[in-house]
Amino acid sequence: MDPREFPTKGNLMLAKNSLALAHQGYELMDKKRNILLKELMGLIDEAKDIQEQIDATFTKAYACLQRANIEHGISRVQELAFTVPIEESIRIQTRSIMGTEIPHVRYDDRQNDLTYSFGTTRESVDIAREAFREVKELTIKLSEVENSAYRLAANIKKTQKRANALKNITIPMYSNLVYTITNALEEKEREEFTRLKVIKKKF
């Protein structure tokens, strides 16, 4: 027999305290899950909006690229594309939402200087360049939002497991323990009361 199950007042107090802590823990887990779910729903909506913007901007960008290819020739546009520097300013920081580390992507959007001369190109190249710059910014934002949503979903799953363990295992166990010890102590008190009555009658 587990020493915690011995019908003593000390064990009853410990069981009641553990039950109260389990209830408090479950309430906190439930609140945490609801907060994370609210954040996740917001991120899902945001990701959907960004994806729609990316689709529209990509369509515009490729139309502009097609026009630039027609006006300048594919090889000339490729030469211009090779002059665009590799993006190296991206930095990833994190912030915490209820213990979940959420990425925050930062980059230098000012590093967007022209790498070709206006005098050697037509407007279609400028429009295509600006459209693909917008695609880059939206893609960076989408990666941040999707990664955040994935991390939140993982934490929600973990929180749900803990809440379920408290609700279905820990709380019933301590509730049963409190009930069992209380009944045993009450039975002892009745037996003691009866014994004292018998002794009193004898004397």
mmCIF file of N, CA, C and O in Angstrom, residues 57-104:
data_model
loop_
_atom_site.group_PDB
_atom_site.id
_atom_site.type_symbol
_atom_site.label_atom_id
_atom_site.label_comp_id
_atom_site.label_asym_id
_atom_site.label_seq_id
_atom_site.Cartn_x
_atom_site.Cartn_y
_atom_site.Cartn_z
ATOM 1 N N THR A 57 1.014 39.063 -56.667
ATOM 2 C CA THR A 57 2.256 39.767 -56.992
ATOM 3 C C THR A 57 3.128 38.935 -57.927
ATOM 4 O O THR A 57 3.769 39.478 -58.842
ATOM 5 N N PHE A 58 3.155 37.603 -57.710
ATOM 6 C CA PHE A 58 3.901 36.722 -58.617
ATOM 7 C C PHE A 58 3.343 36.803 -60.034
ATOM 8 O O PHE A 58 4.104 36.875 -61.017
ATOM 9 N N THR A 59 2.031 36.791 -60.137
ATOM 10 C CA THR A 59 1.389 36.874 -61.460
ATOM 11 C C THR A 59 1.797 38.172 -62.160
ATOM 12 O O THR A 59 2.166 38.175 -63.344
ATOM 13 N N LYS A 60 1.757 39.263 -61.393
ATOM 14 C CA LYS A 60 2.144 40.565 -61.946
ATOM 15 C C LYS A 60 3.634 40.571 -62.310
ATOM 16 O O LYS A 60 4.025 41.052 -63.382
ATOM 17 N N ALA A 61 4.464 40.007 -61.407
ATOM 18 C CA ALA A 61 5.914 40.007 -61.624
ATOM 19 C C ALA A 61 6.292 39.225 -62.882
ATOM 20 O O ALA A 61 7.130 39.674 -63.678
ATOM 21 N N TYR A 62 5.687 38.055 -63.074
ATOM 22 C CA TYR A 62 6.023 37.245 -64.249
ATOM 23 C C TYR A 62 5.504 37.880 -65.545
ATOM 24 O O TYR A 62 6.125 37.732 -66.599
ATOM 25 N N ALA A 63 4.376 38.581 -65.442
ATOM 26 C CA ALA A 63 3.879 39.303 -66.620
ATOM 27 C C ALA A 63 4.861 40.412 -67.002
ATOM 28 O O ALA A 63 5.168 40.616 -68.186
ATOM 29 N N CYS A 64 5.364 41.104 -65.966
ATOM 30 C CA CYS A 64 6.351 42.159 -66.199
ATOM 31 C C CYS A 64 7.656 41.579 -66.739
ATOM 32 O O CYS A 64 8.297 42.164 -67.631
ATOM 33 N N LEU A 65 8.058 40.432 -66.208
ATOM 34 C CA LEU A 65 9.282 39.775 -66.672
ATOM 35 C C LEU A 65 9.151 39.343 -68.131
ATOM 36 O O LEU A 65 10.090 39.480 -68.919
ATOM 37 N N GLN A 66 7.966 38.853 -68.450
ATOM 38 C CA GLN A 66 7.724 38.425 -69.832
ATOM 39 C C GLN A 66 7.835 39.622 -70.789
ATOM 40 O O GLN A 66 8.444 39.524 -71.859
ATOM 41 N N ARG A 67 7.282 40.733 -70.355
ATOM 42 C CA ARG A 67 7.359 41.937 -71.188
ATOM 43 C C ARG A 67 8.814 42.414 -71.318
ATOM 44 O O ARG A 67 9.254 42.808 -72.412
ATOM 45 N N ALA A 68 9.561 42.350 -70.209
ATOM 46 C CA ALA A 68 10.977 42.749 -70.233
ATOM 47 C C ALA A 68 11.775 41.830 -71.149
ATOM 48 O O ALA A 68 12.669 42.288 -71.889
ATOM 49 N N ASN A 69 11.466 40.540 -71.127
ATOM 50 C CA ASN A 69 12.147 39.579 -72.010
ATOM 51 C C ASN A 69 11.885 39.907 -73.483
ATOM 52 O O ASN A 69 12.786 39.785 -74.327
ATOM 53 N N ILE A 70 10.654 40.319 -73.755
ATOM 54 C CA ILE A 70 10.294 40.652 -75.137
ATOM 55 C C ILE A 70 11.022 41.921 -75.582
ATOM 56 O O ILE A 70 11.543 42.011 -76.701
ATOM 57 N N GLU A 71 11.061 42.912 -74.705
ATOM 58 C CA GLU A 71 11.648 44.205 -75.068
ATOM 59 C C GLU A 71 13.188 44.187 -75.090
ATOM 60 O O GLU A 71 13.795 44.893 -75.885
ATOM 61 N N HIS A 72 13.811 43.380 -74.197
ATOM 62 C CA HIS A 72 15.267 43.394 -74.081
ATOM 63 C C HIS A 72 15.927 42.108 -74.574
ATOM 64 O O HIS A 72 17.137 42.096 -74.839
ATOM 65 N N GLY A 73 15.150 41.049 -74.626
ATOM 66 C CA GLY A 73 15.734 39.743 -74.951
ATOM 67 C C GLY A 73 16.064 38.993 -73.657
ATOM 68 O O GLY A 73 16.484 39.601 -72.656
ATOM 69 N N ILE A 74 15.878 37.682 -73.674
ATOM 70 C CA ILE A 74 16.072 36.880 -72.465
ATOM 71 C C ILE A 74 17.511 36.962 -71.950
ATOM 72 O O ILE A 74 17.751 37.092 -70.749
ATOM 73 N N SER A 75 18.489 36.914 -72.846
ATOM 74 C CA SER A 75 19.894 36.928 -72.413
ATOM 75 C C SER A 75 20.245 38.248 -71.720
ATOM 76 O O SER A 75 20.975 38.257 -70.723
ATOM 77 N N ARG A 76 19.710 39.353 -72.217
ATOM 78 C CA ARG A 76 19.987 40.663 -71.598
ATOM 79 C C ARG A 76 19.355 40.738 -70.209
ATOM 80 O O ARG A 76 19.981 41.234 -69.256
ATOM 81 N N VAL A 77 18.129 40.222 -70.076
ATOM 82 C CA VAL A 77 17.452 40.236 -68.774
ATOM 83 C C VAL A 77 18.202 39.343 -67.784
ATOM 84 O O VAL A 77 18.341 39.675 -66.606
ATOM 85 N N GLN A 78 18.721 38.220 -68.284
ATOM 86 C CA GLN A 78 19.520 37.333 -67.415
ATOM 87 C C GLN A 78 20.779 38.045 -66.927
ATOM 88 O O GLN A 78 21.160 37.922 -65.755
ATOM 89 N N GLU A 79 21.422 38.784 -67.805
ATOM 90 C CA GLU A 79 22.617 39.544 -67.414
ATOM 91 C C GLU A 79 22.279 40.541 -66.303
ATOM 92 O O GLU A 79 23.024 40.678 -65.334
ATOM 93 N N LEU A 80 21.149 41.210 -66.462
ATOM 94 C CA LEU A 80 20.725 42.177 -65.445
ATOM 95 C C LEU A 80 20.404 41.471 -64.124
ATOM 96 O O LEU A 80 20.708 41.978 -63.040
ATOM 97 N N ALA A 81 19.799 40.284 -64.229
ATOM 98 C CA ALA A 81 19.433 39.525 -63.026
ATOM 99 C C ALA A 81 20.673 39.101 -62.236
ATOM 100 O O ALA A 81 20.674 39.122 -60.998
ATOM 101 N N PHE A 82 21.745 38.758 -62.959
ATOM 102 C CA PHE A 82 22.972 38.323 -62.290
ATOM 103 C C PHE A 82 23.658 39.464 -61.524
ATOM 104 O O PHE A 82 24.504 39.222 -60.667
ATOM 105 N N THR A 83 23.286 40.707 -61.843
ATOM 106 C CA THR A 83 23.898 41.842 -61.134
ATOM 107 C C THR A 83 23.232 42.092 -59.774
ATOM 108 O O THR A 83 23.762 42.851 -58.961
ATOM 109 N N VAL A 84 22.090 41.469 -59.538
ATOM 110 C CA VAL A 84 21.382 41.651 -58.256
ATOM 111 C C VAL A 84 22.136 40.894 -57.164
ATOM 112 O O VAL A 84 22.374 39.689 -57.292
ATOM 113 N N PRO A 85 22.536 41.564 -56.090
ATOM 114 C CA PRO A 85 23.318 40.890 -55.034
ATOM 115 C C PRO A 85 22.472 39.897 -54.236
ATOM 116 O O PRO A 85 21.246 40.038 -54.151
ATOM 117 N N ILE A 86 23.151 38.906 -53.660
ATOM 118 C CA ILE A 86 22.466 37.926 -52.813
ATOM 119 C C ILE A 86 22.028 38.611 -51.519
ATOM 120 O O ILE A 86 22.770 39.406 -50.942
ATOM 121 N N GLU A 87 20.810 38.306 -51.087
ATOM 122 C CA GLU A 87 20.272 38.890 -49.856
ATOM 123 C C GLU A 87 21.004 38.302 -48.648
ATOM 124 O O GLU A 87 20.893 37.113 -48.359
ATOM 125 N N GLU A 88 21.748 39.143 -47.950
ATOM 126 C CA GLU A 88 22.515 38.674 -46.789
ATOM 127 C C GLU A 88 22.198 39.459 -45.519
ATOM 128 O O GLU A 88 22.889 39.307 -44.505
ATOM 129 N N SER A 89 21.161 40.281 -45.586
ATOM 130 C CA SER A 89 20.862 41.129 -44.421
ATOM 131 C C SER A 89 19.822 40.500 -43.485
ATOM 132 O O SER A 89 19.506 41.071 -42.444
ATOM 133 N N ILE A 90 19.295 39.333 -43.845
ATOM 134 C CA ILE A 90 18.230 38.723 -43.040
ATOM 135 C C ILE A 90 18.789 38.265 -41.685
ATOM 136 O O ILE A 90 19.789 37.567 -41.618
ATOM 137 N N ARG A 91 18.104 38.665 -40.616
ATOM 138 C CA ARG A 91 18.459 38.261 -39.259
ATOM 139 C C ARG A 91 17.196 37.747 -38.566
ATOM 140 O O ARG A 91 16.126 38.347 -38.698
ATOM 141 N N ILE A 92 17.342 36.656 -37.846
ATOM 142 C CA ILE A 92 16.185 36.076 -37.163
ATOM 143 C C ILE A 92 16.317 36.276 -35.661
ATOM 144 O O ILE A 92 17.277 35.826 -35.041
ATOM 145 N N GLN A 93 15.347 36.963 -35.088
ATOM 146 C CA GLN A 93 15.254 37.132 -33.645
ATOM 147 C C GLN A 93 14.041 36.343 -33.152
ATOM 148 O O GLN A 93 13.281 35.806 -33.966
ATOM 149 N N THR A 94 13.867 36.267 -31.845
ATOM 150 C CA THR A 94 12.714 35.532 -31.317
ATOM 151 C C THR A 94 12.008 36.339 -30.244
ATOM 152 O O THR A 94 12.613 37.188 -29.587
ATOM 153 N N ARG A 95 10.737 36.071 -30.085
ATOM 154 C CA ARG A 95 9.962 36.615 -28.976
ATOM 155 C C ARG A 95 9.142 35.466 -28.402
ATOM 156 O O ARG A 95 8.944 34.442 -29.065
ATOM 157 N N SER A 96 8.675 35.619 -27.188
ATOM 158 C CA SER A 96 7.994 34.521 -26.509
ATOM 159 C C SER A 96 6.503 34.802 -26.340
ATOM 160 O O SER A 96 6.117 35.902 -25.926
ATOM 161 N N ILE A 97 5.696 33.812 -26.695
ATOM 162 C CA ILE A 97 4.256 33.864 -26.435
ATOM 163 C C ILE A 97 3.911 32.655 -25.572
ATOM 164 O O ILE A 97 3.939 31.520 -26.045
ATOM 165 N N MET A 98 3.640 32.901 -24.293
ATOM 166 C CA MET A 98 3.299 31.816 -23.358
ATOM 167 C C MET A 98 4.340 30.695 -23.393
ATOM 168 O O MET A 98 3.995 29.514 -23.426
ATOM 169 N N GLY A 99 5.609 31.080 -23.439
ATOM 170 C CA GLY A 99 6.681 30.081 -23.426
ATOM 171 C C GLY A 99 7.055 29.528 -24.786
ATOM 172 O O GLY A 99 7.966 28.711 -24.894
ATOM 173 N N THR A 100 6.378 29.963 -25.840
ATOM 174 C CA THR A 100 6.681 29.497 -27.191
ATOM 175 C C THR A 100 7.565 30.528 -27.890
ATOM 176 O O THR A 100 7.190 31.694 -28.004
ATOM 177 N N GLU A 101 8.743 30.086 -28.335
ATOM 178 C CA GLU A 101 9.665 30.989 -29.026
ATOM 179 C C GLU A 101 9.183 31.212 -30.466
ATOM 180 O O GLU A 101 9.132 30.270 -31.267
ATOM 181 N N ILE A 102 8.815 32.444 -30.760
ATOM 182 C CA ILE A 102 8.285 32.804 -32.076
ATOM 183 C C ILE A 102 9.345 33.598 -32.838
ATOM 184 O O ILE A 102 9.885 34.575 -32.314
ATOM 185 N N PRO A 103 9.664 33.200 -34.089
ATOM 186 C CA PRO A 103 10.685 33.929 -34.851
ATOM 187 C C PRO A 103 10.197 35.293 -35.336
ATOM 188 O O PRO A 103 9.020 35.469 -35.645
ATOM 189 N N HIS A 104 11.110 36.234 -35.335
ATOM 190 C CA HIS A 104 10.843 37.563 -35.887
ATOM 191 C C HIS A 104 11.966 37.875 -36.872
ATOM 192 O O HIS A 104 13.118 38.047 -36.476
#
